[in-house]
Amino acid sequence: MREVQALVGPSGELKLAKLSNDLELLSSRTGQEFLQTFVDLLQEVAQVDFIAVSELRVTDRERFQVQAGWMDDESLEKFEYDACFTPCLEAIKSAKLVLVHKDVQTAFPKDDLLQQKGLESFIGYPVSNIHGEVIGLIQLGWRRQTSSAECDQILDTISDFANRIAAELENLRMMRILKALARGPDIHSSGGVFHLITQQVQALLGVNAVFAAECSQADKRLFNILAYCEGGQWLREMEGKSLTYEGRPCEHLETLEEFRIQSGLADAYPNQERYRTAPFDAYLGVRVDDALGNTVGHFVAFHNAPITTHKLETELLTILRDRLGFEILRRRSALHKCA
């Protein structure tokens, strides 16, 4: 890894400097602490008015959550915002750098942050995982114009750390899901553990909707909805509802551990009105078995684009699937004792 070489002097011109001590400091950090240290050092180097490392979260729309950042000396950590009408959206949609040296407010007139804070120039650097998927964004903003030479050296510095930042963002996501499962549902919440599992599946996959279901013990042709989340909202009216496997893609889970439709869901199942009215085009169903291999339930994800799962998602889905199976069996045991 190259040493950071850019340091802004009082005149605003870039001076060359070696920051080996700072790099050693970075190497000893992990997770959010690493991201915050990186942001602090880059702010010192670039002398920016706004800086943030944000995680992309996709539900019904693209949103960012800042994991580390500053604006006018105030921390932006955990600040969350929509990507609509922003240069951020252009960066994540194209998976390419967005660089505006001047008049960024004119270029993106509907971005409230740019307008309210009076930013003049902007860098949006998309952060991608090893599979080329954009999972985050590094943002810098100034209330002055910037030059190509200045930004080129800053971008060299960011490029050196981009892969590490991507790894830390993925690790934070994995730890957040595992901590949520280990902690269990909020004791003050009526949602319960099935809501927790459903919520974490949706957060992991970044999809429009997810539901968790239990196979009916009274009628094997039916399954019962345990929790249903769509667009970040709970569909309470669906909970406890019995649906038939027949005529739905879930029927394939009777023989398959996993079934996918990457596009054309409504065309494949024209009799399902909800597939036509909701923004669903792709389907992922995962079967849940007990220790003897008997099917006890499943969870389903819907999205308006293909649902892709790589190594990290696959490993975490296995954990979520096993937890769902355990909770279904525990619920059945509790109901049996009460009967």
PDB file of N, CA and C in Angstrom, residues 213-217 220 222-223 245 250-257 286-299 325 328-329 332:
ATOM      1  N   ALA A 213     -42.634 -18.074   7.285  1.00  0.00           N
ATOM      2  CA  ALA A 213     -43.848 -18.891   7.333  1.00  0.00           C
ATOM      3  C   ALA A 213     -43.578 -20.228   7.988  1.00  0.00           C
ATOM      4  N   GLU A 214     -44.646 -20.794   8.557  1.00  0.00           N
ATOM      5  CA  GLU A 214     -44.598 -22.125   9.158  1.00  0.00           C
ATOM      6  C   GLU A 214     -45.517 -23.052   8.391  1.00  0.00           C
ATOM      7  N   CYS A 215     -45.068 -24.267   8.148  1.00  0.00           N
ATOM      8  CA  CYS A 215     -45.932 -25.266   7.525  1.00  0.00           C
ATOM      9  C   CYS A 215     -47.088 -25.584   8.478  1.00  0.00           C
ATOM     10  N   SER A 216     -48.294 -25.615   7.950  1.00  0.00           N
ATOM     11  CA  SER A 216     -49.453 -25.949   8.775  1.00  0.00           C
ATOM     12  C   SER A 216     -49.376 -27.408   9.224  1.00  0.00           C
ATOM     13  N   GLN A 217     -49.559 -27.630  10.503  1.00  0.00           N
ATOM     14  CA  GLN A 217     -49.567 -29.007  11.006  1.00  0.00           C
ATOM     15  C   GLN A 217     -50.911 -29.671  10.762  1.00  0.00           C
ATOM     16  N   LYS A 220     -51.096 -30.077   5.383  1.00  0.00           N
ATOM     17  CA  LYS A 220     -49.782 -29.943   4.756  1.00  0.00           C
ATOM     18  C   LYS A 220     -49.822 -29.151   3.452  1.00  0.00           C
ATOM     19  N   LEU A 222     -50.993 -26.225   3.253  1.00  0.00           N
ATOM     20  CA  LEU A 222     -51.036 -24.823   3.629  1.00  0.00           C
ATOM     21  C   LEU A 222     -49.788 -24.406   4.402  1.00  0.00           C
ATOM     22  N   PHE A 223     -49.517 -23.125   4.374  1.00  0.00           N
ATOM     23  CA  PHE A 223     -48.512 -22.552   5.267  1.00  0.00           C
ATOM     24  C   PHE A 223     -49.085 -21.295   5.898  1.00  0.00           C
ATOM     25  N   TYR A 245     -49.857 -23.726  -0.835  1.00  0.00           N
ATOM     26  CA  TYR A 245     -48.642 -23.863  -1.634  1.00  0.00           C
ATOM     27  C   TYR A 245     -48.967 -23.871  -3.123  1.00  0.00           C
ATOM     28  N   CYS A 250     -43.760 -21.002  -3.830  1.00  0.00           N
ATOM     29  CA  CYS A 250     -43.408 -21.722  -2.601  1.00  0.00           C
ATOM     30  C   CYS A 250     -43.635 -23.234  -2.732  1.00  0.00           C
ATOM     31  N   GLU A 251     -44.479 -23.646  -3.684  1.00  0.00           N
ATOM     32  CA  GLU A 251     -44.734 -25.075  -3.837  1.00  0.00           C
ATOM     33  C   GLU A 251     -43.470 -25.837  -4.220  1.00  0.00           C
ATOM     34  N   HIS A 252     -42.508 -25.162  -4.846  1.00  0.00           N
ATOM     35  CA  HIS A 252     -41.248 -25.815  -5.210  1.00  0.00           C
ATOM     36  C   HIS A 252     -40.407 -26.163  -3.985  1.00  0.00           C
ATOM     37  N   LEU A 253     -40.674 -25.496  -2.860  1.00  0.00           N
ATOM     38  CA  LEU A 253     -39.903 -25.767  -1.648  1.00  0.00           C
ATOM     39  C   LEU A 253     -40.298 -27.087  -0.994  1.00  0.00           C
ATOM     40  N   GLU A 254     -41.341 -27.706  -1.488  1.00  0.00           N
ATOM     41  CA  GLU A 254     -41.701 -29.032  -0.993  1.00  0.00           C
ATOM     42  C   GLU A 254     -40.664 -30.065  -1.427  1.00  0.00           C
ATOM     43  N   THR A 255     -39.968 -29.786  -2.547  1.00  0.00           N
ATOM     44  CA  THR A 255     -38.958 -30.728  -3.043  1.00  0.00           C
ATOM     45  C   THR A 255     -37.558 -30.119  -3.128  1.00  0.00           C
ATOM     46  N   LEU A 256     -37.455 -28.783  -3.099  1.00  0.00           N
ATOM     47  CA  LEU A 256     -36.169 -28.102  -3.224  1.00  0.00           C
ATOM     48  C   LEU A 256     -35.839 -27.338  -1.948  1.00  0.00           C
ATOM     49  N   GLU A 257     -34.545 -27.263  -1.608  1.00  0.00           N
ATOM     50  CA  GLU A 257     -34.133 -26.488  -0.445  1.00  0.00           C
ATOM     51  C   GLU A 257     -34.199 -24.988  -0.726  1.00  0.00           C
ATOM     52  N   VAL A 286     -36.501 -20.082   0.642  1.00  0.00           N
ATOM     53  CA  VAL A 286     -35.560 -20.984   1.320  1.00  0.00           C
ATOM     54  C   VAL A 286     -36.336 -21.857   2.298  1.00  0.00           C
ATOM     55  N   ARG A 287     -36.216 -23.164   2.140  1.00  0.00           N
ATOM     56  CA  ARG A 287     -36.927 -24.115   2.989  1.00  0.00           C
ATOM     57  C   ARG A 287     -36.245 -24.259   4.341  1.00  0.00           C
ATOM     58  N   VAL A 288     -37.039 -24.500   5.368  1.00  0.00           N
ATOM     59  CA  VAL A 288     -36.527 -24.695   6.722  1.00  0.00           C
ATOM     60  C   VAL A 288     -36.927 -26.087   7.191  1.00  0.00           C
ATOM     61  N   ASP A 289     -35.935 -26.900   7.551  1.00  0.00           N
ATOM     62  CA  ASP A 289     -36.170 -28.269   8.011  1.00  0.00           C
ATOM     63  C   ASP A 289     -35.787 -28.427   9.472  1.00  0.00           C
ATOM     64  N   ASP A 290     -36.332 -29.464  10.102  1.00  0.00           N
ATOM     65  CA  ASP A 290     -35.883 -29.806  11.449  1.00  0.00           C
ATOM     66  C   ASP A 290     -34.697 -30.756  11.357  1.00  0.00           C
ATOM     67  N   ALA A 291     -34.213 -31.250  12.497  1.00  0.00           N
ATOM     68  CA  ALA A 291     -33.013 -32.096  12.522  1.00  0.00           C
ATOM     69  C   ALA A 291     -33.213 -33.413  11.783  1.00  0.00           C
ATOM     70  N   LEU A 292     -34.464 -33.838  11.620  1.00  0.00           N
ATOM     71  CA  LEU A 292     -34.759 -35.102  10.934  1.00  0.00           C
ATOM     72  C   LEU A 292     -35.029 -34.907   9.450  1.00  0.00           C
ATOM     73  N   GLY A 293     -34.928 -33.664   8.992  1.00  0.00           N
ATOM     74  CA  GLY A 293     -35.157 -33.393   7.576  1.00  0.00           C
ATOM     75  C   GLY A 293     -36.600 -33.126   7.222  1.00  0.00           C
ATOM     76  N   ASN A 294     -37.462 -32.982   8.234  1.00  0.00           N
ATOM     77  CA  ASN A 294     -38.867 -32.676   7.979  1.00  0.00           C
ATOM     78  C   ASN A 294     -39.031 -31.160   7.789  1.00  0.00           C
ATOM     79  N   THR A 295     -39.769 -30.771   6.762  1.00  0.00           N
ATOM     80  CA  THR A 295     -39.975 -29.353   6.500  1.00  0.00           C
ATOM     81  C   THR A 295     -40.913 -28.765   7.539  1.00  0.00           C
ATOM     82  N   VAL A 296     -40.477 -27.657   8.163  1.00  0.00           N
ATOM     83  CA  VAL A 296     -41.297 -27.000   9.185  1.00  0.00           C
ATOM     84  C   VAL A 296     -41.689 -25.584   8.774  1.00  0.00           C
ATOM     85  N   GLY A 297     -41.041 -25.052   7.753  1.00  0.00           N
ATOM     86  CA  GLY A 297     -41.381 -23.696   7.331  1.00  0.00           C
ATOM     87  C   GLY A 297     -40.479 -23.216   6.221  1.00  0.00           C
ATOM     88  N   HIS A 298     -40.524 -21.926   5.958  1.00  0.00           N
ATOM     89  CA  HIS A 298     -39.665 -21.328   4.946  1.00  0.00           C
ATOM     90  C   HIS A 298     -39.692 -19.812   5.105  1.00  0.00           C
ATOM     91  N   PHE A 299     -38.746 -19.155   4.459  1.00  0.00           N
ATOM     92  CA  PHE A 299     -38.859 -17.704   4.315  1.00  0.00           C
ATOM     93  C   PHE A 299     -38.719 -17.341   2.844  1.00  0.00           C
ATOM     94  N   GLY A 325     -35.994 -22.152  12.072  1.00  0.00           N
ATOM     95  CA  GLY A 325     -36.424 -23.522  12.366  1.00  0.00           C
ATOM     96  C   GLY A 325     -36.488 -23.793  13.855  1.00  0.00           C
ATOM     97  N   ILE A 328     -39.533 -21.982  15.342  1.00  0.00           N
ATOM     98  CA  ILE A 328     -40.795 -22.649  14.986  1.00  0.00           C
ATOM     99  C   ILE A 328     -41.021 -23.859  15.881  1.00  0.00           C
ATOM    100  N   LEU A 329     -39.985 -24.665  16.067  1.00  0.00           N
ATOM    101  CA  LEU A 329     -40.117 -25.855  16.910  1.00  0.00           C
ATOM    102  C   LEU A 329     -40.357 -25.469  18.372  1.00  0.00           C
ATOM    103  N   ARG A 332     -43.971 -24.461  18.665  1.00  0.00           N
ATOM    104  CA  ARG A 332     -44.849 -25.626  18.660  1.00  0.00           C
ATOM    105  C   ARG A 332     -44.823 -26.334  20.010  1.00  0.00           C
TER     106      ARG A 332
END
